[in-house]
PDB file of C-alpha atoms in Angstrom:
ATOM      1  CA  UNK L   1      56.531  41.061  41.242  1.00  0.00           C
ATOM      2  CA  UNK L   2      55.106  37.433  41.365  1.00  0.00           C
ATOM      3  CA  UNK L   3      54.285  35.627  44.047  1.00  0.00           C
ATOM      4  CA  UNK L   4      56.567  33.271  45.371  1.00  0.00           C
ATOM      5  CA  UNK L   5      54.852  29.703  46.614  1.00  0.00           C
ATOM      6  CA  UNK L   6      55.958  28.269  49.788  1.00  0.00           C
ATOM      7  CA  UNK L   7      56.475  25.081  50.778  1.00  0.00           C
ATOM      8  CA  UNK L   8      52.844  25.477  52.798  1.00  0.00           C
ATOM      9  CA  UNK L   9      51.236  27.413  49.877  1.00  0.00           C
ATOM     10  CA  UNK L  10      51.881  24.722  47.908  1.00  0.00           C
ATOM     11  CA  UNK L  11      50.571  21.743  51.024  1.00  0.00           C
ATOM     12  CA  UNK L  12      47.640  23.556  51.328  1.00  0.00           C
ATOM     13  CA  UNK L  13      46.930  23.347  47.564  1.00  0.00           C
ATOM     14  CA  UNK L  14      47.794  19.856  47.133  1.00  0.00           C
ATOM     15  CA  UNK L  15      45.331  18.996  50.045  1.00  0.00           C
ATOM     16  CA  UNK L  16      42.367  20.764  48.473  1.00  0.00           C
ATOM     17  CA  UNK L  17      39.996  19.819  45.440  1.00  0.00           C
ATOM     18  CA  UNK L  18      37.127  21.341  43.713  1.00  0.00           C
ATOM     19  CA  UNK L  19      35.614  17.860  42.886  1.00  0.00           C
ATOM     20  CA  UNK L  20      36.624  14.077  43.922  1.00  0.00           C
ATOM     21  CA  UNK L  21      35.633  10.657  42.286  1.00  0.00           C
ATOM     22  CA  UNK L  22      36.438   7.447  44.094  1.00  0.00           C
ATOM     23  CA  UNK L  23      35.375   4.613  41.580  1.00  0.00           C
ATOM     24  CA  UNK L  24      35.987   0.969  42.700  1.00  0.00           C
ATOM     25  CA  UNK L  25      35.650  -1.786  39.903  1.00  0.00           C
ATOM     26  CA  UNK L  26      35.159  -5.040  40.952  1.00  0.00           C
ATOM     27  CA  UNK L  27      36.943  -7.601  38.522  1.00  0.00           C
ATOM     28  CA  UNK L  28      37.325 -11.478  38.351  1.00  0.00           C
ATOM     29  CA  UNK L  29      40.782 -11.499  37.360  1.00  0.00           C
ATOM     30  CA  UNK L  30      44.307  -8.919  37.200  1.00  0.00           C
ATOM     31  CA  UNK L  31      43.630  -8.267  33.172  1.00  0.00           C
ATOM     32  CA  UNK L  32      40.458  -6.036  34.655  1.00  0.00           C
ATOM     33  CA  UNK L  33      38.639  -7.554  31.054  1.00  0.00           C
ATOM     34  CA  UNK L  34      35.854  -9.154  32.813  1.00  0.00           C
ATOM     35  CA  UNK L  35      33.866  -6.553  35.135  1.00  0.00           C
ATOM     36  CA  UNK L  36      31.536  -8.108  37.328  1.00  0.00           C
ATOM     37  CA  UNK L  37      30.259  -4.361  39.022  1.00  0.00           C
ATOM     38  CA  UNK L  38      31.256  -0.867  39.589  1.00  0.00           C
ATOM     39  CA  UNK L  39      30.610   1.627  42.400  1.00  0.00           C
ATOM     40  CA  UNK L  40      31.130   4.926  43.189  1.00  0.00           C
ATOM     41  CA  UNK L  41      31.174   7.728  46.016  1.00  0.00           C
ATOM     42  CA  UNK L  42      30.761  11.560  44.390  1.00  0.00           C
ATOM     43  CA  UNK L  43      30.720  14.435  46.808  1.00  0.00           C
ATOM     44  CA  UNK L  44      28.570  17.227  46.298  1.00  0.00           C
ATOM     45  CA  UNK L  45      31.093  19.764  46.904  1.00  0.00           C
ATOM     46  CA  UNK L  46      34.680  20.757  47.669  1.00  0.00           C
ATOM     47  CA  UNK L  47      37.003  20.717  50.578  1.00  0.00           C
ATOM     48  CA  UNK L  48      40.099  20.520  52.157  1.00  0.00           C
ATOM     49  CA  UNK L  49      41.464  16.764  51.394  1.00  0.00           C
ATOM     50  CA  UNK L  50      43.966  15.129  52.674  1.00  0.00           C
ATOM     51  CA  UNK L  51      44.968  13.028  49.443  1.00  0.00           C
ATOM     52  CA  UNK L  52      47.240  10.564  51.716  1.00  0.00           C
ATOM     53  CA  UNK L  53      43.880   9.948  53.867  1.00  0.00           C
ATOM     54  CA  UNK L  54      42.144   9.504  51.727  1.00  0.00           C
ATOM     55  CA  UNK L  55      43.560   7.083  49.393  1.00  0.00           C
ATOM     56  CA  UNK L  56      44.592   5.159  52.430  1.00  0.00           C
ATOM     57  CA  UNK L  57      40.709   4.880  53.623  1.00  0.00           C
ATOM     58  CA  UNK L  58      40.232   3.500  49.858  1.00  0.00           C
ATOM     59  CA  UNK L  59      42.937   1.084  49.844  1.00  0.00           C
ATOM     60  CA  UNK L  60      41.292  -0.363  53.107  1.00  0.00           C
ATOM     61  CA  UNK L  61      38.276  -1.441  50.988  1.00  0.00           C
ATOM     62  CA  UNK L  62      40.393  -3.560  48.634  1.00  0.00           C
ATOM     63  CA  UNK L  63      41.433  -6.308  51.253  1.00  0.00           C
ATOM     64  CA  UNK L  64      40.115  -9.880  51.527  1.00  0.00           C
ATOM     65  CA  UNK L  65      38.007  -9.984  54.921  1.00  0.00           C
ATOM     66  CA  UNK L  66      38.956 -13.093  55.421  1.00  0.00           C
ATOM     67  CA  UNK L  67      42.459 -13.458  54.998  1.00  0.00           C
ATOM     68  CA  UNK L  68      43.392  -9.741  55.239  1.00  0.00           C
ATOM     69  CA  UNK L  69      45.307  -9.727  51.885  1.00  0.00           C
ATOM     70  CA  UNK L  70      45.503  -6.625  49.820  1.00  0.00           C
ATOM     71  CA  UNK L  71      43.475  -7.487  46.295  1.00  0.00           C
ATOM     72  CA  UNK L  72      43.813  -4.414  44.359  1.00  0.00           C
ATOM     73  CA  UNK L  73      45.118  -2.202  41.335  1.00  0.00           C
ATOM     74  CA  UNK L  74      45.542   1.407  42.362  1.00  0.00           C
ATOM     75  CA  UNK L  75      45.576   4.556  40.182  1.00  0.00           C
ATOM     76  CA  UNK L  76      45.341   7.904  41.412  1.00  0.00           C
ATOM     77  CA  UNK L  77      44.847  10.973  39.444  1.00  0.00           C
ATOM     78  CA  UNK L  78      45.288  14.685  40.294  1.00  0.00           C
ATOM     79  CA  UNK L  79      44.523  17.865  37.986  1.00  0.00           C
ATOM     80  CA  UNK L  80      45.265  20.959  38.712  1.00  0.00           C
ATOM     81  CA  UNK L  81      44.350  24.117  36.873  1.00  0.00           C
ATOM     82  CA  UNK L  82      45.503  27.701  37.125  1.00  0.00           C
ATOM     83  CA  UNK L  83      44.236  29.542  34.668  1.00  0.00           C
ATOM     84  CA  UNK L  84      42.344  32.879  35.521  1.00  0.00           C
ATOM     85  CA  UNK L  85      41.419  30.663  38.116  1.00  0.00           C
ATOM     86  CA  UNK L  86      41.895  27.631  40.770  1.00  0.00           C
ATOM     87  CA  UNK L  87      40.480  24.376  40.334  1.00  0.00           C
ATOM     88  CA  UNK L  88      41.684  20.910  41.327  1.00  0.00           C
ATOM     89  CA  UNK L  89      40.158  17.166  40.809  1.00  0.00           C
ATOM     90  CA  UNK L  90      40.874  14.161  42.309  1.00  0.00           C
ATOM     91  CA  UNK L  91      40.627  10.533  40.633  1.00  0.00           C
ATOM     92  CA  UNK L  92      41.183   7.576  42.873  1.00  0.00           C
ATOM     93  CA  UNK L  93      40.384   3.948  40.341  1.00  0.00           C
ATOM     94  CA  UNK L  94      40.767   1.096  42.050  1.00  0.00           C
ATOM     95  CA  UNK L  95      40.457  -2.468  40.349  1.00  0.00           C
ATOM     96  CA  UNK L  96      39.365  -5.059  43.132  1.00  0.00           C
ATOM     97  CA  UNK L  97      38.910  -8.445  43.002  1.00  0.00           C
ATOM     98  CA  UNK L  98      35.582  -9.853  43.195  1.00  0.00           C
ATOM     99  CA  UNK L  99      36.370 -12.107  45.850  1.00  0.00           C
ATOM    100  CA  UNK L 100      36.350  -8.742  48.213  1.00  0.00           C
ATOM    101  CA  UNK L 101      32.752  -7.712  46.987  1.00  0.00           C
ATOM    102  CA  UNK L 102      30.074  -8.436  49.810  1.00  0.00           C
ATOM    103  CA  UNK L 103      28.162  -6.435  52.381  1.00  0.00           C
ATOM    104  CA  UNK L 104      31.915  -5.502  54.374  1.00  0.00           C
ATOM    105  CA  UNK L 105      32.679  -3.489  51.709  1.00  0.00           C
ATOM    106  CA  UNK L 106      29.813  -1.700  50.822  1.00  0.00           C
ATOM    107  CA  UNK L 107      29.136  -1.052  54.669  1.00  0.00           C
ATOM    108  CA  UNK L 108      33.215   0.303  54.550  1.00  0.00           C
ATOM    109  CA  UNK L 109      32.227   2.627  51.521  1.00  0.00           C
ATOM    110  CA  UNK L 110      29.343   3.753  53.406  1.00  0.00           C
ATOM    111  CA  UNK L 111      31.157   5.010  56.703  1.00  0.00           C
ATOM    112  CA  UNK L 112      33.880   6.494  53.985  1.00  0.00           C
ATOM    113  CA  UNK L 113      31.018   8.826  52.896  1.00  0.00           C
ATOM    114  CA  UNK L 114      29.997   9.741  55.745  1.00  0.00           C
ATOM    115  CA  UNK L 115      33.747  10.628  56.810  1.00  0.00           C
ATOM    116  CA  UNK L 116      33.776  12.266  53.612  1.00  0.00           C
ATOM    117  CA  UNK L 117      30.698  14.036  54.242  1.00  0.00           C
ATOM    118  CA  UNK L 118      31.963  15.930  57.586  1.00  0.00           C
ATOM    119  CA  UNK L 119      34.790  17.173  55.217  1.00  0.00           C
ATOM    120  CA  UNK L 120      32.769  19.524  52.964  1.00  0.00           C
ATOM    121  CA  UNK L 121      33.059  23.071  53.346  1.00  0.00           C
ATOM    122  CA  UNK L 122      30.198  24.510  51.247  1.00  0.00           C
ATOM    123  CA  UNK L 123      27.267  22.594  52.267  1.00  0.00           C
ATOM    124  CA  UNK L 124      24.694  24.772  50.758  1.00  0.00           C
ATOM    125  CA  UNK L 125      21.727  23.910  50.029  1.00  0.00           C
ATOM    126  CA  UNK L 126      21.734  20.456  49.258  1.00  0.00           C
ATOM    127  CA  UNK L 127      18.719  17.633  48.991  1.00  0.00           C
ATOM    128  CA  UNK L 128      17.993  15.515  52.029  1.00  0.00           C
ATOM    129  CA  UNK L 129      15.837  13.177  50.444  1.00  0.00           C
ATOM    130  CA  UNK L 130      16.320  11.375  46.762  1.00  0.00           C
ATOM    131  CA  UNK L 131      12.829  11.636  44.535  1.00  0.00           C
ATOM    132  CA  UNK L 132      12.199   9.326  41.741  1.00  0.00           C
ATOM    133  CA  UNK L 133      13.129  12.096  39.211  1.00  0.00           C
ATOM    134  CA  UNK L 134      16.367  12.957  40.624  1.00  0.00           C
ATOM    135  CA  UNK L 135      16.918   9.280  41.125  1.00  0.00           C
ATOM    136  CA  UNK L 136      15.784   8.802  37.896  1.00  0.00           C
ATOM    137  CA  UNK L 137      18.449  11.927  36.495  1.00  0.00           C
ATOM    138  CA  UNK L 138      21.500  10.883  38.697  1.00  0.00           C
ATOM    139  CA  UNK L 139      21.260   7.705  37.506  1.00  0.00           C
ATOM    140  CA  UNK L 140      20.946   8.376  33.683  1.00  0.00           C
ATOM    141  CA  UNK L 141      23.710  10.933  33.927  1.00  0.00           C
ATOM    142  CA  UNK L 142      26.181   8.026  35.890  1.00  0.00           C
ATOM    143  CA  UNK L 143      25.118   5.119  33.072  1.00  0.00           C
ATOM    144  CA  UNK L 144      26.128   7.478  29.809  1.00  0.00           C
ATOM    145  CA  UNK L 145      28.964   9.133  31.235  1.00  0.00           C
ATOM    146  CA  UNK L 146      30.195   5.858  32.277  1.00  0.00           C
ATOM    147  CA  UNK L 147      29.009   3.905  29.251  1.00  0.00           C
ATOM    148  CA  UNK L 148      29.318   6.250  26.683  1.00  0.00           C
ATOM    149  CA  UNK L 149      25.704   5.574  26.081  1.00  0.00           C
ATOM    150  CA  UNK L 150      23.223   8.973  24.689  1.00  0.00           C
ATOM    151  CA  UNK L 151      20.681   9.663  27.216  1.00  0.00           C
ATOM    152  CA  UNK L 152      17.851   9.100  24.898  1.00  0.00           C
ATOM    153  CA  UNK L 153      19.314   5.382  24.561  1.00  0.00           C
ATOM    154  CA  UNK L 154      18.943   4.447  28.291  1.00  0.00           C
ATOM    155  CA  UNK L 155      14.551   3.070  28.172  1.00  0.00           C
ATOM    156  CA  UNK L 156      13.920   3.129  32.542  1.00  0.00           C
ATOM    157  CA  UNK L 157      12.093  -0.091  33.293  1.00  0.00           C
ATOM    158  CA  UNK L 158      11.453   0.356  37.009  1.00  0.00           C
ATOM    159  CA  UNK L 159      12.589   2.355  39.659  1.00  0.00           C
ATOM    160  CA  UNK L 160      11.860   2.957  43.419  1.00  0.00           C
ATOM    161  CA  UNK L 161      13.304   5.176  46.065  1.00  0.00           C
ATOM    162  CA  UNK L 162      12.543   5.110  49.992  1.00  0.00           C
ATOM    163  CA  UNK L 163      14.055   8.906  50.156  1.00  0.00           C
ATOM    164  CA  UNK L 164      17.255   7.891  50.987  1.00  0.00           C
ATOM    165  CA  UNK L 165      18.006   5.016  48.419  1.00  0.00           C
ATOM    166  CA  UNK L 166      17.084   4.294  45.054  1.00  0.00           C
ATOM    167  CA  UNK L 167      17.097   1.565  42.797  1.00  0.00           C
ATOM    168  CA  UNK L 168      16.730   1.761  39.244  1.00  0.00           C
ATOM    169  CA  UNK L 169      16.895  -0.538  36.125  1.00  0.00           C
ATOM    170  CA  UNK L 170      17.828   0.450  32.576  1.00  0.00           C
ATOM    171  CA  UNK L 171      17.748  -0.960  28.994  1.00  0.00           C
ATOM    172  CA  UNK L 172      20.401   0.094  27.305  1.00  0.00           C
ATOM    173  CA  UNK L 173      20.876   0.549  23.210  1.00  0.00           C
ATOM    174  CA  UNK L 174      22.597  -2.817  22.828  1.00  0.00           C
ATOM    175  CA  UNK L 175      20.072  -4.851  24.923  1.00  0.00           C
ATOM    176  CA  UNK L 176      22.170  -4.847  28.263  1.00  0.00           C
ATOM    177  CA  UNK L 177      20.562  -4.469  31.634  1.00  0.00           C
ATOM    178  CA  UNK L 178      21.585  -2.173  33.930  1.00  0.00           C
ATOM    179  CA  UNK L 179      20.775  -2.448  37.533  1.00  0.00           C
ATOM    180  CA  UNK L 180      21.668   0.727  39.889  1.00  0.00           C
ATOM    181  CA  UNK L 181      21.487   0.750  43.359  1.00  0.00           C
ATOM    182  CA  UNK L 182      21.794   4.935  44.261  1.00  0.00           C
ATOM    183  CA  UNK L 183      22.030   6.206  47.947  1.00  0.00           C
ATOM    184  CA  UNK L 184      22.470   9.569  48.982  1.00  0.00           C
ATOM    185  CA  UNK L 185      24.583  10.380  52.116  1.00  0.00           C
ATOM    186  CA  UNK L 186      23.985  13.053  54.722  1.00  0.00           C
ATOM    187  CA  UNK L 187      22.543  14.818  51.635  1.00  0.00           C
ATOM    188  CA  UNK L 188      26.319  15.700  50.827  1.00  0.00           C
ATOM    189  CA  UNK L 189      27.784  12.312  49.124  1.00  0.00           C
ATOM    190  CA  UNK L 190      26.208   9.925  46.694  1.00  0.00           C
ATOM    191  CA  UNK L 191      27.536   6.358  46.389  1.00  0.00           C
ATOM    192  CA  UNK L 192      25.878   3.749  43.599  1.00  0.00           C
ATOM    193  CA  UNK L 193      26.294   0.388  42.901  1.00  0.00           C
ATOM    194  CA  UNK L 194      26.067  -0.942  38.787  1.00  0.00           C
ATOM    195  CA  UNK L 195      26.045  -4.062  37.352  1.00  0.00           C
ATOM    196  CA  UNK L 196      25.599  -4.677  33.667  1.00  0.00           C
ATOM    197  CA  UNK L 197      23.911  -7.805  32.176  1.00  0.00           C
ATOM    198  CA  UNK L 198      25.176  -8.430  28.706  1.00  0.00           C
ATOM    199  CA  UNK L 199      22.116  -9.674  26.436  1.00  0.00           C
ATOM    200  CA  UNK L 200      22.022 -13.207  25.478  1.00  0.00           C
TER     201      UNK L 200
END
């Protein structure tokens, strides 16, 4: 006889996710056309989320510190698969004004990780520290999943990395510069920071 969900069956579920994204795009007007830069915070591993929490600690990061105005476009996105077995992702865009990007915000998406971070059930074995080759590899695999761009199209002009934080520069196919700012946090969340320089 099948199972039949209850109401807290299905809670549970709905507050749980194999893998979350939170990508915030910084743009200069409502149309989103003109990106100025992109971040994002990808945890290394699954827990028990509260989607409510955290799209509200997201939203926070989309108000003017000045006047306190909201300056956003949400989206959230939720997959759920059942097929042999459980799985569950977790999308949360967010289209900001560029008038919010500065050091509050980045220093808000930073104590969201590490929120984030105390979440995480299986902690494994994960990397404290961030070498120049798995800088070098997180960042490649963020630039052509987000650009569309082959791997062997992405020519590394410099990077450097303190163990913690990276930063990395990339020629892309077309001519376009792409500057990366990586951090890693608590070993359990990364977070980067892209901006893209058409060519002249």
């Amino acid at each position: 006889m099948p199972y039949t969900w209850t109401a807290e069956d299905w809670e549970k579920y709905r507050n749980w996710a194999d893998e979350v994204t939170v990508r915030l795009t910084f743009v200069t007007d409502q149309t989103g056309s003109e990106i100025v830069e992109e971040w994002t915070m990808v945890p290394a591993g699954s827990a028990a989320w509260s989607q409510d929490w955290l799209v509200r600690e997201v939203e926070s990061l989309g108000h003017d510190p000045d006047s306190g105005e909201p300056m956003y476009i949400l989206k959230v996105r939720e997959t759920k698969a059942s097929w042999g077995f459980d799985a569950a992702t977790q999308q949360i865009l967010m289209e900001v004004s560029a008038a919010v990007l500065g050091a509050a915000a980045w220093e808000g998406l930073r104590a969201l990780a590490k929120k984030v971070a105390e979440r995480i059930r299986d902690r494994g074995e994960r990397p404290t520290t961030l070498s120049e080759e798995e800088a070098e590899n997180r960042v490649r695999w963020l630039l052509s999943e987000r650009y569309k761009i082959p791997d062997d199209g992405l020519r590394l002009k410099s990077i450097e990395t303190d163990g913690v934080r990276a930063s990395a520069q990339f020629i892309g196919p077309d001519g376009s510069t792409y500057q990366v700012g990586l951090e890693l946090v608590d070993g359990l969340v990364t977070i980067d920071r892209t901006r893209r320089e058409l060519p002249k």
